[in-house]
Short mmCIF file of C-alpha atoms in Angstrom, two decimals:
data_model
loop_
_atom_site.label_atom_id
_atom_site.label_comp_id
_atom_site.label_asym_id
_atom_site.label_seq_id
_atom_site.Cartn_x
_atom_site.Cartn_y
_atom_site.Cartn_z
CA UNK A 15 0.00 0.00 0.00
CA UNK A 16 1.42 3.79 -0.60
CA UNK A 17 0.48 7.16 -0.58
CA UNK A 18 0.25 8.33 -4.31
CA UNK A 19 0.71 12.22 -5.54
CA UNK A 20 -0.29 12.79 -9.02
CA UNK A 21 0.51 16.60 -10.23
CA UNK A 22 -0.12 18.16 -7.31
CA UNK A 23 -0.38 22.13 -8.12
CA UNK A 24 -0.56 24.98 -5.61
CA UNK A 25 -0.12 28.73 -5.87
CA UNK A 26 -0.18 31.60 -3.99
CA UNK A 27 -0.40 35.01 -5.25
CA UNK A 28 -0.12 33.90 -8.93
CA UNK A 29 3.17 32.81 -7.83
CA UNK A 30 3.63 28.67 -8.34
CA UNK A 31 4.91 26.99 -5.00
CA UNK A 32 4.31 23.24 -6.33
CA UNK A 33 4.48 22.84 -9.77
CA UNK A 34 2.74 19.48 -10.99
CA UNK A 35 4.62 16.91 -8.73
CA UNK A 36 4.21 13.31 -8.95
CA UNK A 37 5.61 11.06 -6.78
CA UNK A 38 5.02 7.80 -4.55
CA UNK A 39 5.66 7.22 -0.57
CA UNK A 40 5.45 3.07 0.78
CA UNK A 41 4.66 1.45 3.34
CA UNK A 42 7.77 0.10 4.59
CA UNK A 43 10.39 3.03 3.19
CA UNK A 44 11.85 6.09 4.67
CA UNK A 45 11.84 9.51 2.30
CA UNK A 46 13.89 12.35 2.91
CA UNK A 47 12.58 15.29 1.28
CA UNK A 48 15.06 18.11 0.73
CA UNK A 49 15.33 21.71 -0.88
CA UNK A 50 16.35 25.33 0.08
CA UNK A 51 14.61 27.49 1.91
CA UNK A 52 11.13 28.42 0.08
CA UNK A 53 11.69 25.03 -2.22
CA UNK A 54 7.82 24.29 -1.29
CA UNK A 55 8.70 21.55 1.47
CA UNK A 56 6.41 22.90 4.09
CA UNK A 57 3.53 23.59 1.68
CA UNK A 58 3.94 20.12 0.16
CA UNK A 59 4.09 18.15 4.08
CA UNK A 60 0.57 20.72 4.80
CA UNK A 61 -1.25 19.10 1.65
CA UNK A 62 0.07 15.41 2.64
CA UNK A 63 -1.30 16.55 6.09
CA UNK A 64 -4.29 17.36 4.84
CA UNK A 65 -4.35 21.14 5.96
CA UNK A 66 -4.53 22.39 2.42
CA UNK A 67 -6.37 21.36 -0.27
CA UNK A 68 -3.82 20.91 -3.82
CA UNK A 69 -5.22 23.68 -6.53
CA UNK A 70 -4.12 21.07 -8.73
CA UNK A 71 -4.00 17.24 -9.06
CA UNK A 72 -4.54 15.07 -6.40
CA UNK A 73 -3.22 12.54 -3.05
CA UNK A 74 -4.12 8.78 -2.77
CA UNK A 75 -4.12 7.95 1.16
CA UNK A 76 -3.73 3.89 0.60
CA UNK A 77 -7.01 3.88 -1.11
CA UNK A 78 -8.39 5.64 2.22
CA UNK A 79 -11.09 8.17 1.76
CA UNK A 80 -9.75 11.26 3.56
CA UNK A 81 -11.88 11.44 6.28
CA UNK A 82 -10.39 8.59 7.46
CA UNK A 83 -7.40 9.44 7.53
CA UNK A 84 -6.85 11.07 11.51
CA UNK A 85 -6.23 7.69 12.74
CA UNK A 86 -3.95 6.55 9.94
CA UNK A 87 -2.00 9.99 9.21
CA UNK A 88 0.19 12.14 11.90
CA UNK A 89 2.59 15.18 11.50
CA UNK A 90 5.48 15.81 14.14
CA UNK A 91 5.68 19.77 13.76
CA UNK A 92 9.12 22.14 14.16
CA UNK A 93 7.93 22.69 17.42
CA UNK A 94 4.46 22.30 19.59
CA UNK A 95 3.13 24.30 21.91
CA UNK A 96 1.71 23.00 25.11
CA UNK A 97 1.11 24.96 28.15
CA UNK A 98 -1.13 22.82 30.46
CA UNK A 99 0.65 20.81 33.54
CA UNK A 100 0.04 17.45 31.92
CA UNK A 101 2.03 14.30 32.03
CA UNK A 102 4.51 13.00 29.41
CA UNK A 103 2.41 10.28 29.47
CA UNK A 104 -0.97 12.27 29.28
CA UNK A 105 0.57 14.11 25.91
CA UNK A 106 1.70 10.76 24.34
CA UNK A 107 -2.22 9.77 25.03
CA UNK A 108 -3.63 12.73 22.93
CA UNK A 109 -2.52 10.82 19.90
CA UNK A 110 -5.15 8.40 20.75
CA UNK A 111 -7.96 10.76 20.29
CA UNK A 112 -9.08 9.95 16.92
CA UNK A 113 -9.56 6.57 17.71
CA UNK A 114 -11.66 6.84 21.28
CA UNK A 115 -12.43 10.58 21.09
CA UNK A 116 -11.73 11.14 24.27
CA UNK A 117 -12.65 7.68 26.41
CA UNK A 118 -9.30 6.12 26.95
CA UNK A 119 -9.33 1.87 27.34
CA UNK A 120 -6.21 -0.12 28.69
CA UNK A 121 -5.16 -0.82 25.12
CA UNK A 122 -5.01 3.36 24.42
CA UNK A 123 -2.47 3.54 27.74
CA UNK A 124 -0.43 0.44 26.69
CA UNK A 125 0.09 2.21 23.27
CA UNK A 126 1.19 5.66 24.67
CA UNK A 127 3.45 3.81 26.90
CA UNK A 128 4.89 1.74 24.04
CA UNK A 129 5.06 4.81 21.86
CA UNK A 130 7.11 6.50 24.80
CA UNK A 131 9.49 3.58 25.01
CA UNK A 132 9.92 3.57 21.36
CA UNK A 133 10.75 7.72 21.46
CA UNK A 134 13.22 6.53 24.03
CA UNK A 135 11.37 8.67 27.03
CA UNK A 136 9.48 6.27 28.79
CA UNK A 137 11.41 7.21 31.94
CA UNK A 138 9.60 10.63 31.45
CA UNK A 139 6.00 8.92 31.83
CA UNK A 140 4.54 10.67 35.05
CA UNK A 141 6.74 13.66 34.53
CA UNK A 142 5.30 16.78 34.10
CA UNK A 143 5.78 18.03 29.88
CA UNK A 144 6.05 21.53 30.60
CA UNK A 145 9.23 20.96 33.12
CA UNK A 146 10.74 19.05 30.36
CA UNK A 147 13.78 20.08 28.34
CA UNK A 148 12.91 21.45 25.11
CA UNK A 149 14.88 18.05 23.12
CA UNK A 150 12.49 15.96 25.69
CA UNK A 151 9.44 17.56 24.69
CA UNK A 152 9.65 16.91 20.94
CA UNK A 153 10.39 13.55 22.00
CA UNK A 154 8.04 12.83 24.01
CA UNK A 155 5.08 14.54 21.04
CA UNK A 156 6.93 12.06 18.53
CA UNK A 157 6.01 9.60 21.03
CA UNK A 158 2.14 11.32 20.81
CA UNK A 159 2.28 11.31 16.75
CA UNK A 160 3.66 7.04 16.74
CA UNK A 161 0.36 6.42 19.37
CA UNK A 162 -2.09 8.25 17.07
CA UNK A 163 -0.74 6.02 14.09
CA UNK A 164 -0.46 2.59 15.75
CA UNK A 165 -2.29 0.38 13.21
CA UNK A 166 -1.59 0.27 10.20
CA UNK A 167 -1.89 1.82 7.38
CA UNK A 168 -0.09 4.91 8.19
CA UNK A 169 1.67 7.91 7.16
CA UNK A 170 4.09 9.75 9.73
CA UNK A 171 5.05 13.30 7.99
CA UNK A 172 8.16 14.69 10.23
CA UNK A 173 8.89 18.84 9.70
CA UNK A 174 12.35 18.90 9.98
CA UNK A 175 12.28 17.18 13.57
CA UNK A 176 15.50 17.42 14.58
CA UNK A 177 16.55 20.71 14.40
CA UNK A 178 16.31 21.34 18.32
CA UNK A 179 17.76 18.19 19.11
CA UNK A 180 21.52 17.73 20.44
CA UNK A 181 23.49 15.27 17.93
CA UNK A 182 22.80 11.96 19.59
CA UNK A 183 19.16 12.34 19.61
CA UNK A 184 19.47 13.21 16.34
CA UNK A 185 20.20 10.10 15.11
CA UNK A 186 17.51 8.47 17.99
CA UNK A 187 14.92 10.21 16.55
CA UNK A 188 15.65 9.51 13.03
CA UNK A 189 16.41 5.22 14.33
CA UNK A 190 13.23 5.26 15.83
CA UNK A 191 11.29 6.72 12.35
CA UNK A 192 13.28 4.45 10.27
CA UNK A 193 12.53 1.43 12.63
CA UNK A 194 8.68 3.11 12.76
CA UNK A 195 8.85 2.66 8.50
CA UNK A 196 10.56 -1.13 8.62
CA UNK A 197 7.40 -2.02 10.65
CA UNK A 198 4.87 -0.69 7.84
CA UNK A 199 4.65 2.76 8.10
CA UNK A 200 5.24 5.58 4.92
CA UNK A 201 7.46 8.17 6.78
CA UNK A 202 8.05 11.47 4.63
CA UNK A 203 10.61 13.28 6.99
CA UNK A 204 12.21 16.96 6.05
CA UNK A 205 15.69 17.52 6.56
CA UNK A 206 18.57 19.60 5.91
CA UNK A 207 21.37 17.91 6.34
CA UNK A 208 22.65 15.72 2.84
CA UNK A 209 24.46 13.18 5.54
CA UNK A 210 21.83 12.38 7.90
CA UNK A 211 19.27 12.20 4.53
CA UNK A 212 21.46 9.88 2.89
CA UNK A 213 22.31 8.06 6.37
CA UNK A 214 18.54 6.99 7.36
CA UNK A 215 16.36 7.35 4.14
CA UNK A 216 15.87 4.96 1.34
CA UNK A 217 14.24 7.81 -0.96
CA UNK A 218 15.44 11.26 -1.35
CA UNK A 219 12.73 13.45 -2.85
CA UNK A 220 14.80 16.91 -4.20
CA UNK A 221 12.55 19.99 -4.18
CA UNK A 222 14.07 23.28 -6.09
CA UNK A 223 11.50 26.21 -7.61
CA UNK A 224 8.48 24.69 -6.49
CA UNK A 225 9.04 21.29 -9.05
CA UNK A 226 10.66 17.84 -8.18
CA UNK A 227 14.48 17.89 -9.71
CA UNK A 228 15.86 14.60 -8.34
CA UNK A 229 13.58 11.29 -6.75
CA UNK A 230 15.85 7.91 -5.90
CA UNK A 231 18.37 6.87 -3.41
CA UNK A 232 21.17 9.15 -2.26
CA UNK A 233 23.56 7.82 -5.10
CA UNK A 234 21.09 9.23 -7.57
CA UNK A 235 20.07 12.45 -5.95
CA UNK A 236 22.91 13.27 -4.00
CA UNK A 237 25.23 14.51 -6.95
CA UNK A 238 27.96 17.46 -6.81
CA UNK A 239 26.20 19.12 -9.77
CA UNK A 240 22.83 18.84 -8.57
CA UNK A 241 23.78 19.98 -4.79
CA UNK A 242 25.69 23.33 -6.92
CA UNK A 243 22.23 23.36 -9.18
CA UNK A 244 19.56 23.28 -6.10
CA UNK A 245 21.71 24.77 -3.42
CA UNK A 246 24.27 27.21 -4.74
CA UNK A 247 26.93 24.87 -2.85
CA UNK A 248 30.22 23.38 -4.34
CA UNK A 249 30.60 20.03 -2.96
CA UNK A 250 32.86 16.48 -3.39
CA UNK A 251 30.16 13.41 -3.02
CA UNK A 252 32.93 10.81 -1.50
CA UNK A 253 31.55 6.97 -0.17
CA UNK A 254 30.92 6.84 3.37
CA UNK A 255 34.28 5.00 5.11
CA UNK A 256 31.92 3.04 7.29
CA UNK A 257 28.49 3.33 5.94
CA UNK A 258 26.93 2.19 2.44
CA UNK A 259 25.73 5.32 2.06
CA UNK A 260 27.33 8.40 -0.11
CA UNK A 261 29.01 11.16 2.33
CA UNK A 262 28.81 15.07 0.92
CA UNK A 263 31.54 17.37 1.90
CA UNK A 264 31.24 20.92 1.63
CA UNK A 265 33.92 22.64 -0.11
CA UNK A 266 32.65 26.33 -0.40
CA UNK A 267 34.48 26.76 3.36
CA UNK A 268 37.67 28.33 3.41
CA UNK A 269 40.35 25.45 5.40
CA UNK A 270 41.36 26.64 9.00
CA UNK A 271 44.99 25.18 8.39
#
């Protein structure tokens, strides 16, 4: 099963942001989507979301009609806001909603509680969210967006989650959605880093001017001339000494020695 964009189209002002993009996200496969700033990344993760409606062409949600989709679809923001003295546990329940609007059962807590072990914050359960660091509280929603998409099918769309997030929870968070993907889940995650894309994602989606200018693995999409093309940024594309993965080195830096 997959989640299917056929020339999706969407403008604002007369001015094009998406510009009659196809592509395909599976079940089972993690996608990087990249592209400088005002590429159309954010307006493309808001139509998978569902919080805007394409001008143009159209999304297949696993065959799903779209109403369906709050228990099968869930976005991890930049950043949430949550002022209210709840527990970590509490938020990680909120995910739950669609499916028992509101009347938790044992199974709902079990979930949460999984989903918190699985963001690696389970000892944070019964702690209070707002006294939380700020790398524990996106954890601990990531936890809240896993619960709400338990059962499959199910799409997890990540805005460029690890931007607040020290370097070894970094690569936890991004472990956790890949492991999240090998057990059936579509994960579309922004990112901005070429390494930790090429690191964790099977698919690279390459966003530039609104319109799609690279789709494959890294190897394919991760090219010096098309890094210089989309981001204005010289760069040697080198294998990875330990990983099977490519490894892009700046080279616009001027060398401290």
């Amino acid at each position: 099963m997959r989640v299917r964009a056929r020339e999706l189209r969407y403008s604002i002002a007369q001015r094009e942001i998406l510009a009659g993009l196809n592509f395909t996200l599976c079940e089972g496969e993690t996608t990087a989507l990249l592209g400088p700033n005002g590429a159309g990344k954010t307006t493309l993760l808001r139509i998978l979301a569902g919080e805007l409606t394409p001008q143009g062409g159209e999304v297949e949600f696993f065959g799903m009609d779209a109403k369906s989709m709050a228990r099968h679809r869930a976005v991890l923001p930049q950043s949430s806001s949550l002022t209210f003295d709840f527990t970590a546990l509490e938020v990680a329940l909120m995910g739950r909603y669609p499916h028992n609007k509101g009347r938790e059962t044992k199974k709902d807590v079990e979930i949460a509680r999984a989903a918190l072990n699985e963001a690696g914050v389970e000892h944070l359960a019964e702690r209070i969210y707002t006294q939380l660091s700020g790398g524990e509280k996106q954890r601990v929603h990531f936890a809240r967006t896993m619960a709400q998409i338990w059962e499959e099918p199910r799409l997890l769309l990540l805005d460029e989650p690890i931007s607040n997030l020290d370097p070894a929870f970094q690569h936890k968070l991004l472990t956790t959605a890949k492991t999240f993907a090998a057990r059936g889940a579509a994960v579309l995650v922004i990112l901005h880093d070429f390494n930790m894309a090429a690191q964790y994602a099977e698919k690279l989606l390459l966003l530039s001017g609104g319109k799609l200018t690279g789709c494959g693995c890294a190897c394919e999409v991760l090219t010096p001339e098309s890094i210089e093309a989309v981001f204005q940024l010289k760069s040697a594309v080198v294998p990875h000494p330990y990983l099977n993965c490519p490894l892009v080195l700046p080279l616009n830096a001027k060398p401290n020695c």
